[in-house]
């Protein structure tokens, strides 16, 4: 039986059968680093286009070890209101002091300290990730097994940005299918939707195909969106506004294609309300968007109990965030392919060794070593770091 217990606005880890962390973690220092990685090619969505990824890395030091996390916010508040700048501020002034105040007894303890600060989920998640890597290292177990993950490998798909021409998109669809990716997701917007989907579907009648609008439509577009039903899509992701559950419920009633919510699901309570309203039939879980493992686990457990499929979303993470996504996606409820591509899909060189690779069957291995189970390439991180801040315990 899954509980959704609240304390200070944060949900407690929901499944009582889940292993809990026994180690008392005393964090000596929290370090943030701004790192810029060039993208191998520009990534365009309905809200904008980027050529490089500015990443806020977080590390926590304690017990002679270092745990690593990643703040997945973008530079501009277009996907969500958070940015690398707002996250740096919230971590500096509120979250790092709360984390350093006293030893941490577990995930619920840390989530409870962050909960009084409203929102800023992506900032909170960055610290939770780093904490959990350190806690799992201390326990000598992999991060995946620490949270109750069961899959040794996870199925993955690729998200393909808006292109200058359909021919460029088709070329990429073919390339990633050849590499084994199990699902193709097309970014869409008004003017880059029906014709694009029709051509890809005609060429590949049987693949798992989905679309993601990143909130580019309104309910007035209902007749237009209904035409997507004929393409047998796995889902249409976040067609309407980022915080609108009611209009999504109205839309889902009129569509055969399952609606999947991304931006709209910011807390376990919002997930529960979306399911109660019928706003979606699937949920994309991003650890950042929901405020860390504690909340992601609660949403996973809620959906698993109700047989709602979930999958792991992506935020163009470096290998550090990518490795955390692998741990999350190893949970039993993650039945659909995640947006967890190979490092090389986005970057010429990643921040970790070995890099994340996708095998020919479209799966990625979940690391089994202690903690994240990958090595951070600290020399390469240093060479890419634009600025660093270090926060330490007062006593
Ligand atoms: C999504 N990601 O599922 C997001 C959107 C997204 C892989 O499609 C910088 C930081 C740029 C975060 C572009 C994918 C981003 C970003 C797109 C997130 O909706
Ligand atoms: Mg999305």
mmCIF file of C-alpha atoms and ligand atoms in Angstrom:
data_model
loop_
_atom_site.group_PDB
_atom_site.id
_atom_site.type_symbol
_atom_site.label_atom_id
_atom_site.label_comp_id
_atom_site.label_asym_id
_atom_site.label_seq_id
_atom_site.Cartn_x
_atom_site.Cartn_y
_atom_site.Cartn_z
ATOM 1 C CA UNK A 1 0.000 0.000 0.000
ATOM 2 C CA UNK A 2 1.365 3.403 -0.965
ATOM 3 C CA UNK A 3 1.047 6.372 1.335
ATOM 4 C CA UNK A 4 1.193 9.998 0.270
ATOM 5 C CA UNK A 5 2.070 11.512 3.625
ATOM 6 C CA UNK A 6 2.914 15.167 3.777
ATOM 7 C CA UNK A 7 5.203 16.929 6.166
ATOM 8 C CA UNK A 8 6.011 20.595 5.756
ATOM 9 C CA UNK A 9 4.678 20.331 2.226
ATOM 10 C CA UNK A 10 7.133 17.623 1.152
ATOM 11 C CA UNK A 11 5.930 14.100 0.530
ATOM 12 C CA UNK A 12 7.602 11.369 2.499
ATOM 13 C CA UNK A 13 9.073 8.456 0.593
ATOM 14 C CA UNK A 14 5.852 6.699 -0.209
ATOM 15 C CA UNK A 15 6.473 2.955 -0.286
ATOM 16 C CA UNK A 16 7.151 1.642 3.242
ATOM 17 C CA UNK A 17 8.837 -1.410 1.697
ATOM 18 C CA UNK A 18 11.519 0.738 0.076
ATOM 19 C CA UNK A 19 14.985 0.416 1.617
ATOM 20 C CA UNK A 20 15.855 3.450 3.725
ATOM 21 C CA UNK A 21 19.206 5.092 4.268
ATOM 22 C CA UNK A 22 20.768 4.150 7.614
ATOM 23 C CA UNK A 23 23.884 6.310 7.387
ATOM 24 C CA UNK A 24 24.021 9.604 9.220
ATOM 25 C CA UNK A 25 25.618 11.973 6.696
ATOM 26 C CA UNK A 26 27.592 14.921 7.932
ATOM 27 C CA UNK A 27 28.185 17.298 5.031
ATOM 28 C CA UNK A 28 31.285 19.487 5.443
ATOM 29 C CA UNK A 29 30.945 21.501 2.233
ATOM 30 C CA UNK A 30 28.599 22.173 -0.659
ATOM 31 C CA UNK A 31 30.317 23.260 -3.872
ATOM 32 C CA UNK A 32 28.595 24.632 -6.978
ATOM 33 C CA UNK A 33 30.285 24.983 -10.366
ATOM 34 C CA UNK A 34 29.008 26.660 -13.516
ATOM 35 C CA UNK A 35 30.099 24.548 -16.457
ATOM 36 C CA UNK A 36 29.412 25.217 -20.142
ATOM 37 C CA UNK A 37 29.289 22.354 -22.617
ATOM 38 C CA UNK A 38 28.924 22.973 -26.353
ATOM 39 C CA UNK A 39 26.115 20.976 -27.995
ATOM 40 C CA UNK A 40 27.040 18.921 -31.063
ATOM 41 C CA UNK A 41 24.062 20.501 -32.786
ATOM 42 C CA UNK A 42 21.512 23.141 -31.779
ATOM 43 C CA UNK A 43 18.397 21.912 -29.979
ATOM 44 C CA UNK A 44 15.124 23.681 -30.877
ATOM 45 C CA UNK A 45 11.753 23.363 -29.161
ATOM 46 C CA UNK A 46 8.514 25.356 -29.359
ATOM 47 C CA UNK A 47 9.970 27.750 -26.758
ATOM 48 C CA UNK A 48 13.429 28.386 -28.197
ATOM 49 C CA UNK A 49 16.761 27.191 -29.445
ATOM 50 C CA UNK A 50 20.116 26.611 -27.698
ATOM 51 C CA UNK A 51 23.652 25.936 -28.992
ATOM 52 C CA UNK A 52 25.340 25.161 -25.683
ATOM 53 C CA UNK A 53 24.312 23.954 -22.253
ATOM 54 C CA UNK A 54 25.170 25.966 -19.139
ATOM 55 C CA UNK A 55 25.111 23.456 -16.301
ATOM 56 C CA UNK A 56 25.204 24.082 -12.557
ATOM 57 C CA UNK A 57 27.012 21.137 -10.974
ATOM 58 C CA UNK A 58 26.676 20.468 -7.256
ATOM 59 C CA UNK A 59 29.027 18.420 -5.146
ATOM 60 C CA UNK A 60 28.761 17.656 -1.441
ATOM 61 C CA UNK A 61 31.805 16.688 0.594
ATOM 62 C CA UNK A 62 31.753 14.652 3.785
ATOM 63 C CA UNK A 63 33.301 11.579 5.410
ATOM 64 C CA UNK A 64 36.239 11.954 3.008
ATOM 65 C CA UNK A 65 33.994 11.442 -0.019
ATOM 66 C CA UNK A 66 32.293 13.547 -2.683
ATOM 67 C CA UNK A 67 28.722 13.126 -3.945
ATOM 68 C CA UNK A 68 27.712 14.640 -7.281
ATOM 69 C CA UNK A 69 24.470 16.217 -8.471
ATOM 70 C CA UNK A 70 23.302 18.454 -11.297
ATOM 71 C CA UNK A 71 20.905 21.388 -11.396
ATOM 72 C CA UNK A 72 19.100 20.886 -14.705
ATOM 73 C CA UNK A 73 17.658 24.405 -15.049
ATOM 74 C CA UNK A 74 18.303 26.215 -18.324
ATOM 75 C CA UNK A 75 19.834 29.667 -18.717
ATOM 76 C CA UNK A 76 16.501 31.286 -19.546
ATOM 77 C CA UNK A 77 13.122 30.750 -17.841
ATOM 78 C CA UNK A 78 11.408 29.211 -20.898
ATOM 79 C CA UNK A 79 10.880 25.550 -19.990
ATOM 80 C CA UNK A 80 10.133 26.555 -16.377
ATOM 81 C CA UNK A 81 10.602 29.674 -14.258
ATOM 82 C CA UNK A 82 13.875 28.409 -12.803
ATOM 83 C CA UNK A 83 17.237 29.340 -14.339
ATOM 84 C CA UNK A 84 20.832 28.495 -13.446
ATOM 85 C CA UNK A 85 20.896 31.977 -11.880
ATOM 86 C CA UNK A 86 17.819 31.548 -9.661
ATOM 87 C CA UNK A 87 19.035 28.095 -8.605
ATOM 88 C CA UNK A 88 22.468 29.469 -7.634
ATOM 89 C CA UNK A 89 20.742 32.119 -5.496
ATOM 90 C CA UNK A 90 18.356 29.664 -3.791
ATOM 91 C CA UNK A 91 21.164 27.208 -3.073
ATOM 92 C CA UNK A 92 23.518 29.903 -1.772
ATOM 93 C CA UNK A 93 21.028 31.664 0.496
ATOM 94 C CA UNK A 94 18.634 28.893 1.616
ATOM 95 C CA UNK A 95 19.341 25.304 0.629
ATOM 96 C CA UNK A 96 23.067 24.960 1.318
ATOM 97 C CA UNK A 97 22.678 26.488 4.820
ATOM 98 C CA UNK A 98 19.764 24.084 5.537
ATOM 99 C CA UNK A 99 21.829 21.133 4.336
ATOM 100 C CA UNK A 100 24.881 22.124 6.391
ATOM 101 C CA UNK A 101 22.940 22.943 9.578
ATOM 102 C CA UNK A 102 23.176 19.417 11.100
ATOM 103 C CA UNK A 103 23.859 15.814 10.041
ATOM 104 C CA UNK A 104 21.287 14.330 7.654
ATOM 105 C CA UNK A 105 19.383 11.217 8.776
ATOM 106 C CA UNK A 106 17.795 10.376 5.402
ATOM 107 C CA UNK A 107 16.034 11.604 2.288
ATOM 108 C CA UNK A 108 12.908 12.603 4.229
ATOM 109 C CA UNK A 109 15.013 14.680 6.630
ATOM 110 C CA UNK A 110 16.605 16.611 3.759
ATOM 111 C CA UNK A 111 13.333 17.018 1.815
ATOM 112 C CA UNK A 112 11.656 18.256 5.011
ATOM 113 C CA UNK A 113 14.323 20.959 5.448
ATOM 114 C CA UNK A 114 13.855 22.184 1.869
ATOM 115 C CA UNK A 115 10.048 22.021 1.871
ATOM 116 C CA UNK A 116 9.341 25.355 3.671
ATOM 117 C CA UNK A 117 10.960 27.168 0.724
ATOM 118 C CA UNK A 118 8.292 27.417 -1.954
ATOM 119 C CA UNK A 119 8.983 26.036 -5.399
ATOM 120 C CA UNK A 120 12.516 26.058 -6.837
ATOM 121 C CA UNK A 121 12.270 22.310 -7.333
ATOM 122 C CA UNK A 122 15.200 22.090 -9.739
ATOM 123 C CA UNK A 123 17.515 23.743 -7.211
ATOM 124 C CA UNK A 124 16.323 21.407 -4.437
ATOM 125 C CA UNK A 125 16.823 18.378 -6.664
ATOM 126 C CA UNK A 126 20.436 19.304 -7.421
ATOM 127 C CA UNK A 127 21.340 19.045 -3.730
ATOM 128 C CA UNK A 128 19.274 15.888 -3.188
ATOM 129 C CA UNK A 129 21.103 14.179 -6.037
ATOM 130 C CA UNK A 130 24.513 14.990 -4.614
ATOM 131 C CA UNK A 131 23.418 13.919 -1.119
ATOM 132 C CA UNK A 132 22.062 10.584 -2.350
ATOM 133 C CA UNK A 133 25.232 9.793 -4.305
ATOM 134 C CA UNK A 134 27.235 10.383 -1.127
ATOM 135 C CA UNK A 135 24.786 8.379 1.056
ATOM 136 C CA UNK A 136 24.826 5.432 -1.371
ATOM 137 C CA UNK A 137 28.641 5.505 -1.481
ATOM 138 C CA UNK A 138 28.687 5.380 2.316
ATOM 139 C CA UNK A 139 26.330 2.392 2.284
ATOM 140 C CA UNK A 140 28.471 0.722 -0.396
ATOM 141 C CA UNK A 141 25.423 0.210 -2.635
ATOM 142 C CA UNK A 142 24.488 1.513 -6.058
ATOM 143 C CA UNK A 143 22.174 4.478 -6.224
ATOM 144 C CA UNK A 144 19.661 2.391 -8.169
ATOM 145 C CA UNK A 145 19.438 -0.281 -5.491
ATOM 146 C CA UNK A 146 19.395 2.381 -2.761
ATOM 147 C CA UNK A 147 16.063 3.693 -4.112
ATOM 148 C CA UNK A 148 14.608 0.244 -4.862
ATOM 149 C CA UNK A 149 15.494 -0.004 -8.549
ATOM 150 C CA UNK A 150 15.164 -3.452 -10.090
ATOM 151 C CA UNK A 151 16.040 -3.213 -13.808
ATOM 152 C CA UNK A 152 19.650 -3.916 -14.846
ATOM 153 C CA UNK A 153 19.070 -2.094 -18.163
ATOM 154 C CA UNK A 154 16.532 0.552 -19.156
ATOM 155 C CA UNK A 155 14.857 1.127 -22.547
ATOM 156 C CA UNK A 156 15.579 4.510 -24.129
ATOM 157 C CA UNK A 157 14.259 6.817 -26.837
ATOM 158 C CA UNK A 158 15.461 10.025 -28.422
ATOM 159 C CA UNK A 159 13.931 13.511 -28.522
ATOM 160 C CA UNK A 160 14.427 15.227 -31.892
ATOM 161 C CA UNK A 161 14.303 19.008 -32.052
ATOM 162 C CA UNK A 162 12.578 21.166 -34.627
ATOM 163 C CA UNK A 163 14.669 21.264 -37.832
ATOM 164 C CA UNK A 164 15.054 23.787 -40.663
ATOM 165 C CA UNK A 165 13.504 21.242 -43.057
ATOM 166 C CA UNK A 166 11.618 17.942 -42.867
ATOM 167 C CA UNK A 167 14.431 16.218 -44.786
ATOM 168 C CA UNK A 168 16.858 17.016 -41.949
ATOM 169 C CA UNK A 169 14.411 15.524 -39.446
ATOM 170 C CA UNK A 170 13.890 12.353 -41.516
ATOM 171 C CA UNK A 171 17.651 11.881 -41.710
ATOM 172 C CA UNK A 172 17.865 12.045 -37.889
ATOM 173 C CA UNK A 173 14.897 9.733 -37.360
ATOM 174 C CA UNK A 174 16.559 7.119 -39.583
ATOM 175 C CA UNK A 175 19.927 7.572 -37.864
ATOM 176 C CA UNK A 176 18.604 7.064 -34.322
ATOM 177 C CA UNK A 177 16.434 4.101 -35.343
ATOM 178 C CA UNK A 178 19.553 2.524 -36.881
ATOM 179 C CA UNK A 179 21.348 3.046 -33.562
ATOM 180 C CA UNK A 180 18.612 1.040 -31.837
ATOM 181 C CA UNK A 181 16.638 3.745 -30.017
ATOM 182 C CA UNK A 182 13.261 2.252 -29.098
ATOM 183 C CA UNK A 183 11.116 5.382 -29.411
ATOM 184 C CA UNK A 184 11.281 8.580 -31.458
ATOM 185 C CA UNK A 185 9.862 11.776 -29.978
ATOM 186 C CA UNK A 186 9.318 14.740 -32.281
ATOM 187 C CA UNK A 187 9.245 18.243 -30.907
ATOM 188 C CA UNK A 188 6.236 20.024 -32.426
ATOM 189 C CA UNK A 189 4.737 23.519 -32.559
ATOM 190 C CA UNK A 190 2.022 25.162 -34.678
ATOM 191 C CA UNK A 191 3.331 25.002 -38.255
ATOM 192 C CA UNK A 192 5.668 22.059 -37.479
ATOM 193 C CA UNK A 193 3.246 19.302 -36.607
ATOM 194 C CA UNK A 194 0.719 17.441 -38.801
ATOM 195 C CA UNK A 195 2.764 17.328 -42.005
ATOM 196 C CA UNK A 196 5.950 16.394 -40.151
ATOM 197 C CA UNK A 197 4.270 13.623 -38.166
ATOM 198 C CA UNK A 198 2.508 12.333 -41.298
ATOM 199 C CA UNK A 199 5.805 11.988 -43.187
ATOM 200 C CA UNK A 200 7.647 10.252 -40.363
ATOM 201 C CA UNK A 201 4.728 7.902 -39.775
ATOM 202 C CA UNK A 202 4.429 7.050 -43.486
ATOM 203 C CA UNK A 203 8.106 6.125 -43.583
ATOM 204 C CA UNK A 204 8.029 4.147 -40.303
ATOM 205 C CA UNK A 205 4.527 2.688 -39.845
ATOM 206 C CA UNK A 206 5.338 0.516 -36.812
ATOM 207 C CA UNK A 207 7.764 2.445 -34.574
ATOM 208 C CA UNK A 208 6.924 3.887 -31.160
ATOM 209 C CA UNK A 209 6.378 7.533 -32.103
ATOM 210 C CA UNK A 210 5.392 10.424 -29.854
ATOM 211 C CA UNK A 211 5.250 14.219 -29.985
ATOM 212 C CA UNK A 212 6.068 16.929 -27.435
ATOM 213 C CA UNK A 213 4.586 20.426 -27.818
ATOM 214 C CA UNK A 214 6.088 22.025 -24.693
ATOM 215 C CA UNK A 215 2.856 23.917 -24.059
ATOM 216 C CA UNK A 216 2.575 25.468 -27.539
ATOM 217 C CA UNK A 217 -1.205 25.026 -28.048
ATOM 218 C CA UNK A 218 -4.494 26.086 -26.464
ATOM 219 C CA UNK A 219 -7.896 24.394 -26.268
ATOM 220 C CA UNK A 220 -8.894 26.481 -29.300
ATOM 221 C CA UNK A 221 -6.581 24.197 -31.282
ATOM 222 C CA UNK A 222 -8.715 21.145 -30.381
ATOM 223 C CA UNK A 223 -9.854 20.396 -33.975
ATOM 224 C CA UNK A 224 -6.232 20.628 -35.132
ATOM 225 C CA UNK A 225 -4.892 18.426 -32.298
ATOM 226 C CA UNK A 226 -7.634 15.828 -32.950
ATOM 227 C CA UNK A 227 -6.066 15.231 -36.356
ATOM 228 C CA UNK A 228 -3.007 13.778 -34.589
ATOM 229 C CA UNK A 229 -5.210 10.813 -33.549
ATOM 230 C CA UNK A 230 -4.872 9.200 -36.979
ATOM 231 C CA UNK A 231 -1.104 8.624 -36.574
ATOM 232 C CA UNK A 232 -1.242 6.039 -33.793
ATOM 233 C CA UNK A 233 1.055 8.038 -31.516
ATOM 234 C CA UNK A 234 2.239 6.582 -28.222
ATOM 235 C CA UNK A 235 1.403 9.934 -26.602
ATOM 236 C CA UNK A 236 1.161 13.680 -27.052
ATOM 237 C CA UNK A 237 3.266 15.370 -24.393
ATOM 238 C CA UNK A 238 2.294 18.664 -22.729
ATOM 239 C CA UNK A 239 0.168 20.131 -25.540
ATOM 240 C CA UNK A 240 -1.338 22.933 -23.398
ATOM 241 C CA UNK A 241 -0.149 25.507 -20.881
ATOM 242 C CA UNK A 242 2.447 24.518 -18.298
ATOM 243 C CA UNK A 243 0.204 24.829 -15.257
ATOM 244 C CA UNK A 244 -3.188 23.925 -16.718
ATOM 245 C CA UNK A 245 -4.732 20.655 -15.517
ATOM 246 C CA UNK A 246 -8.334 21.579 -16.363
ATOM 247 C CA UNK A 247 -7.885 22.252 -20.078
ATOM 248 C CA UNK A 248 -5.753 19.110 -20.398
ATOM 249 C CA UNK A 249 -8.647 17.145 -18.867
ATOM 250 C CA UNK A 250 -11.027 18.662 -21.414
ATOM 251 C CA UNK A 251 -8.583 17.836 -24.230
ATOM 252 C CA UNK A 252 -7.909 14.250 -23.094
ATOM 253 C CA UNK A 253 -11.667 13.547 -23.157
ATOM 254 C CA UNK A 254 -11.690 14.430 -26.870
ATOM 255 C CA UNK A 255 -8.498 12.599 -27.910
ATOM 256 C CA UNK A 256 -7.865 8.914 -28.478
ATOM 257 C CA UNK A 257 -4.102 9.545 -28.190
ATOM 258 C CA UNK A 258 -2.938 9.466 -24.566
ATOM 259 C CA UNK A 259 -1.931 12.851 -23.174
ATOM 260 C CA UNK A 260 1.325 12.743 -21.187
ATOM 261 C CA UNK A 261 2.059 15.611 -18.812
ATOM 262 C CA UNK A 262 5.564 16.951 -18.259
ATOM 263 C CA UNK A 263 5.687 20.646 -17.209
ATOM 264 C CA UNK A 264 2.351 20.409 -15.334
ATOM 265 C CA UNK A 265 3.460 17.705 -12.893
ATOM 266 C CA UNK A 266 5.520 19.594 -10.340
ATOM 267 C CA UNK A 267 4.537 17.733 -7.149
ATOM 268 C CA UNK A 268 3.014 14.396 -6.097
ATOM 269 C CA UNK A 269 -0.169 16.276 -5.248
ATOM 270 C CA UNK A 270 -0.362 17.719 -8.773
ATOM 271 C CA UNK A 271 0.143 14.181 -10.116
ATOM 272 C CA UNK A 272 -2.695 12.873 -7.960
ATOM 273 C CA UNK A 273 -4.937 15.749 -9.043
ATOM 274 C CA UNK A 274 -4.097 15.268 -12.738
ATOM 275 C CA UNK A 275 -5.054 11.585 -12.499
ATOM 276 C CA UNK A 276 -8.233 12.399 -10.574
ATOM 277 C CA UNK A 277 -9.235 14.997 -13.192
ATOM 278 C CA UNK A 278 -8.326 12.775 -16.150
ATOM 279 C CA UNK A 279 -5.816 15.345 -17.432
ATOM 280 C CA UNK A 280 -3.424 12.654 -18.715
ATOM 281 C CA UNK A 281 -2.958 8.898 -19.074
ATOM 282 C CA UNK A 282 0.840 8.922 -18.710
ATOM 283 C CA UNK A 283 3.411 10.947 -16.781
ATOM 284 C CA UNK A 284 6.952 11.983 -17.612
ATOM 285 C CA UNK A 285 8.970 12.138 -14.377
ATOM 286 C CA UNK A 286 11.985 14.434 -14.210
ATOM 287 C CA UNK A 287 13.829 14.418 -10.892
ATOM 288 C CA UNK A 288 14.589 18.116 -11.271
ATOM 289 C CA UNK A 289 11.098 19.324 -12.131
ATOM 290 C CA UNK A 290 9.541 17.555 -9.123
ATOM 291 C CA UNK A 291 12.214 18.577 -6.591
ATOM 292 C CA UNK A 292 14.365 15.500 -6.106
ATOM 293 C CA UNK A 293 14.313 11.759 -5.565
ATOM 294 C CA UNK A 294 11.977 12.027 -2.567
ATOM 295 C CA UNK A 295 9.181 13.513 -4.697
ATOM 296 C CA UNK A 296 9.995 11.486 -7.832
ATOM 297 C CA UNK A 297 9.674 8.275 -5.790
ATOM 298 C CA UNK A 298 6.315 9.378 -4.410
ATOM 299 C CA UNK A 299 5.004 10.092 -7.938
ATOM 300 C CA UNK A 300 6.396 6.786 -9.202
ATOM 301 C CA UNK A 301 4.708 4.852 -6.388
ATOM 302 C CA UNK A 302 1.394 6.638 -6.876
ATOM 303 C CA UNK A 303 1.386 5.913 -10.623
ATOM 304 C CA UNK A 304 2.624 2.340 -10.194
ATOM 305 C CA UNK A 305 -0.224 1.592 -7.801
ATOM 306 C CA UNK A 306 -2.763 2.998 -10.283
ATOM 307 C CA UNK A 307 -1.135 1.298 -13.288
ATOM 308 C CA UNK A 308 -0.330 4.635 -14.929
ATOM 309 C CA UNK A 309 2.811 4.228 -17.090
ATOM 310 C CA UNK A 310 5.669 6.589 -16.305
ATOM 311 C CA UNK A 311 8.960 7.284 -18.057
ATOM 312 C CA UNK A 312 12.073 9.291 -17.294
ATOM 313 C CA UNK A 313 12.248 12.696 -18.985
ATOM 314 C CA UNK A 314 15.448 14.464 -20.016
ATOM 315 C CA UNK A 315 16.867 17.972 -19.646
ATOM 316 C CA UNK A 316 19.980 17.709 -21.862
ATOM 317 C CA UNK A 317 21.887 16.644 -18.757
ATOM 318 C CA UNK A 318 25.602 16.061 -18.544
ATOM 319 C CA UNK A 319 26.633 12.518 -17.650
ATOM 320 C CA UNK A 320 26.124 13.294 -13.969
ATOM 321 C CA UNK A 321 22.410 14.055 -14.319
ATOM 322 C CA UNK A 322 22.172 11.295 -16.925
ATOM 323 C CA UNK A 323 23.535 8.696 -14.457
ATOM 324 C CA UNK A 324 20.968 9.833 -11.882
ATOM 325 C CA UNK A 325 18.247 9.380 -14.527
ATOM 326 C CA UNK A 326 19.420 5.803 -15.064
ATOM 327 C CA UNK A 327 19.026 5.051 -11.354
ATOM 328 C CA UNK A 328 15.509 6.522 -11.355
ATOM 329 C CA UNK A 329 14.488 4.696 -14.534
ATOM 330 C CA UNK A 330 15.509 1.356 -12.979
ATOM 331 C CA UNK A 331 12.389 1.493 -10.745
ATOM 332 C CA UNK A 332 9.693 -1.047 -11.673
ATOM 333 C CA UNK A 333 7.056 1.502 -12.794
ATOM 334 C CA UNK A 334 9.251 2.988 -15.549
ATOM 335 C CA UNK A 335 7.800 0.839 -18.327
ATOM 336 C CA UNK A 336 8.143 3.247 -21.271
ATOM 337 C CA UNK A 337 11.445 4.250 -22.956
ATOM 338 C CA UNK A 338 13.007 7.323 -21.318
ATOM 339 C CA UNK A 339 14.602 10.440 -22.853
ATOM 340 C CA UNK A 340 17.982 9.048 -21.780
ATOM 341 C CA UNK A 341 20.212 9.209 -24.812
ATOM 342 C CA UNK A 342 23.877 8.370 -25.159
ATOM 343 C CA UNK A 343 26.260 11.136 -24.045
ATOM 344 C CA UNK A 344 27.302 11.439 -27.699
ATOM 345 C CA UNK A 345 23.766 12.406 -28.782
ATOM 346 C CA UNK A 346 24.377 15.851 -27.232
ATOM 347 C CA UNK A 347 28.078 16.240 -26.433
ATOM 348 C CA UNK A 348 31.406 15.622 -28.171
ATOM 349 C CA UNK A 349 32.854 14.919 -24.725
ATOM 350 C CA UNK A 350 30.929 14.268 -21.501
ATOM 351 C CA UNK A 351 31.892 15.004 -17.895
ATOM 352 C CA UNK A 352 32.002 11.325 -16.876
ATOM 353 C CA UNK A 353 33.972 8.165 -17.656
ATOM 354 C CA UNK A 354 32.826 5.904 -19.053
ATOM 355 C CA UNK A 355 30.271 7.902 -21.035
ATOM 356 C CA UNK A 356 26.663 6.711 -21.307
ATOM 357 C CA UNK A 357 26.225 4.455 -24.347
ATOM 358 C CA UNK A 358 23.122 2.940 -25.931
ATOM 359 C CA UNK A 359 23.376 -0.684 -27.038
ATOM 360 C CA UNK A 360 22.019 -1.963 -30.331
ATOM 361 C CA UNK A 361 18.825 -3.155 -28.607
ATOM 362 C CA UNK A 362 18.040 0.414 -27.477
ATOM 363 C CA UNK A 363 18.833 -0.047 -23.804
ATOM 364 C CA UNK A 364 21.346 1.507 -21.420
ATOM 365 C CA UNK A 365 23.009 -0.365 -18.582
ATOM 366 C CA UNK A 366 22.262 0.880 -15.063
ATOM 367 C CA UNK A 367 25.579 1.327 -13.200
ATOM 368 C CA UNK A 368 26.126 -1.157 -10.361
ATOM 369 C CA UNK A 369 29.114 0.391 -8.560
ATOM 370 C CA UNK A 370 28.691 2.259 -5.260
ATOM 371 C CA UNK A 371 26.758 5.531 -5.493
ATOM 372 C CA UNK A 372 26.319 6.878 -9.023
ATOM 373 C CA UNK A 373 28.631 4.130 -10.224
ATOM 374 C CA UNK A 374 30.438 6.364 -12.722
ATOM 375 C CA UNK A 375 33.598 8.464 -12.413
ATOM 376 C CA UNK A 376 33.393 12.214 -12.756
ATOM 377 C CA UNK A 377 36.161 13.467 -15.064
ATOM 378 C CA UNK A 378 37.291 16.166 -12.633
ATOM 379 C CA UNK A 379 40.035 17.473 -14.952
ATOM 380 C CA UNK A 380 37.566 18.014 -17.766
ATOM 381 C CA UNK A 381 35.053 19.545 -15.332
ATOM 382 C CA UNK A 382 37.765 21.946 -14.136
ATOM 383 C CA UNK A 383 38.695 22.903 -17.687
ATOM 384 C CA UNK A 384 35.045 23.769 -18.446
ATOM 385 C CA UNK A 385 34.248 25.552 -15.159
ATOM 386 C CA UNK A 386 33.425 29.266 -15.461
ATOM 387 C CA UNK A 387 32.913 29.945 -11.741
ATOM 388 C CA UNK A 388 32.805 28.113 -8.401
ATOM 389 C CA UNK A 389 31.168 28.785 -5.035
ATOM 390 C CA UNK A 390 31.952 26.896 -1.839
ATOM 391 C CA UNK A 391 29.746 26.771 1.268
ATOM 392 C CA UNK A 392 30.971 25.247 4.519
ATOM 393 C CA UNK A 393 29.657 24.426 7.987
ATOM 394 C CA UNK A 394 29.860 27.256 10.456
ATOM 395 C CA UNK A 395 30.908 25.101 13.453
HETATM 396 C C1 LIG B 1 11.164 18.071 -22.596
HETATM 397 N N1 LIG B 1 13.601 17.804 -23.021
HETATM 398 O O1 LIG B 1 10.925 16.893 -22.499
HETATM 399 C C2 LIG B 1 12.570 18.628 -22.514
HETATM 400 C C3 LIG B 1 12.594 20.033 -22.845
HETATM 401 C C4 LIG B 1 13.857 20.795 -22.804
HETATM 402 C C5 LIG B 1 14.948 16.180 -24.174
HETATM 403 O O2 LIG B 1 12.956 17.027 -25.014
HETATM 404 C C6 LIG B 1 17.999 23.409 -21.771
HETATM 405 C C7 LIG B 1 17.580 22.847 -20.583
HETATM 406 C C8 LIG B 1 17.304 23.152 -22.918
HETATM 407 C C9 LIG B 1 16.466 22.071 -20.542
HETATM 408 C C10 LIG B 1 15.432 22.110 -24.035
HETATM 409 C C11 LIG B 1 13.738 17.039 -24.117
HETATM 410 C C12 LIG B 1 16.157 22.361 -22.886
HETATM 411 C C13 LIG B 1 15.737 21.822 -21.687
HETATM 412 C C14 LIG B 1 14.306 21.316 -23.974
HETATM 413 C C15 LIG B 1 14.578 21.026 -21.673
HETATM 414 O O3 LIG B 1 10.216 18.827 -22.688
HETATM 415 MG MG1 LIG B 2 8.575 17.447 -22.443
#
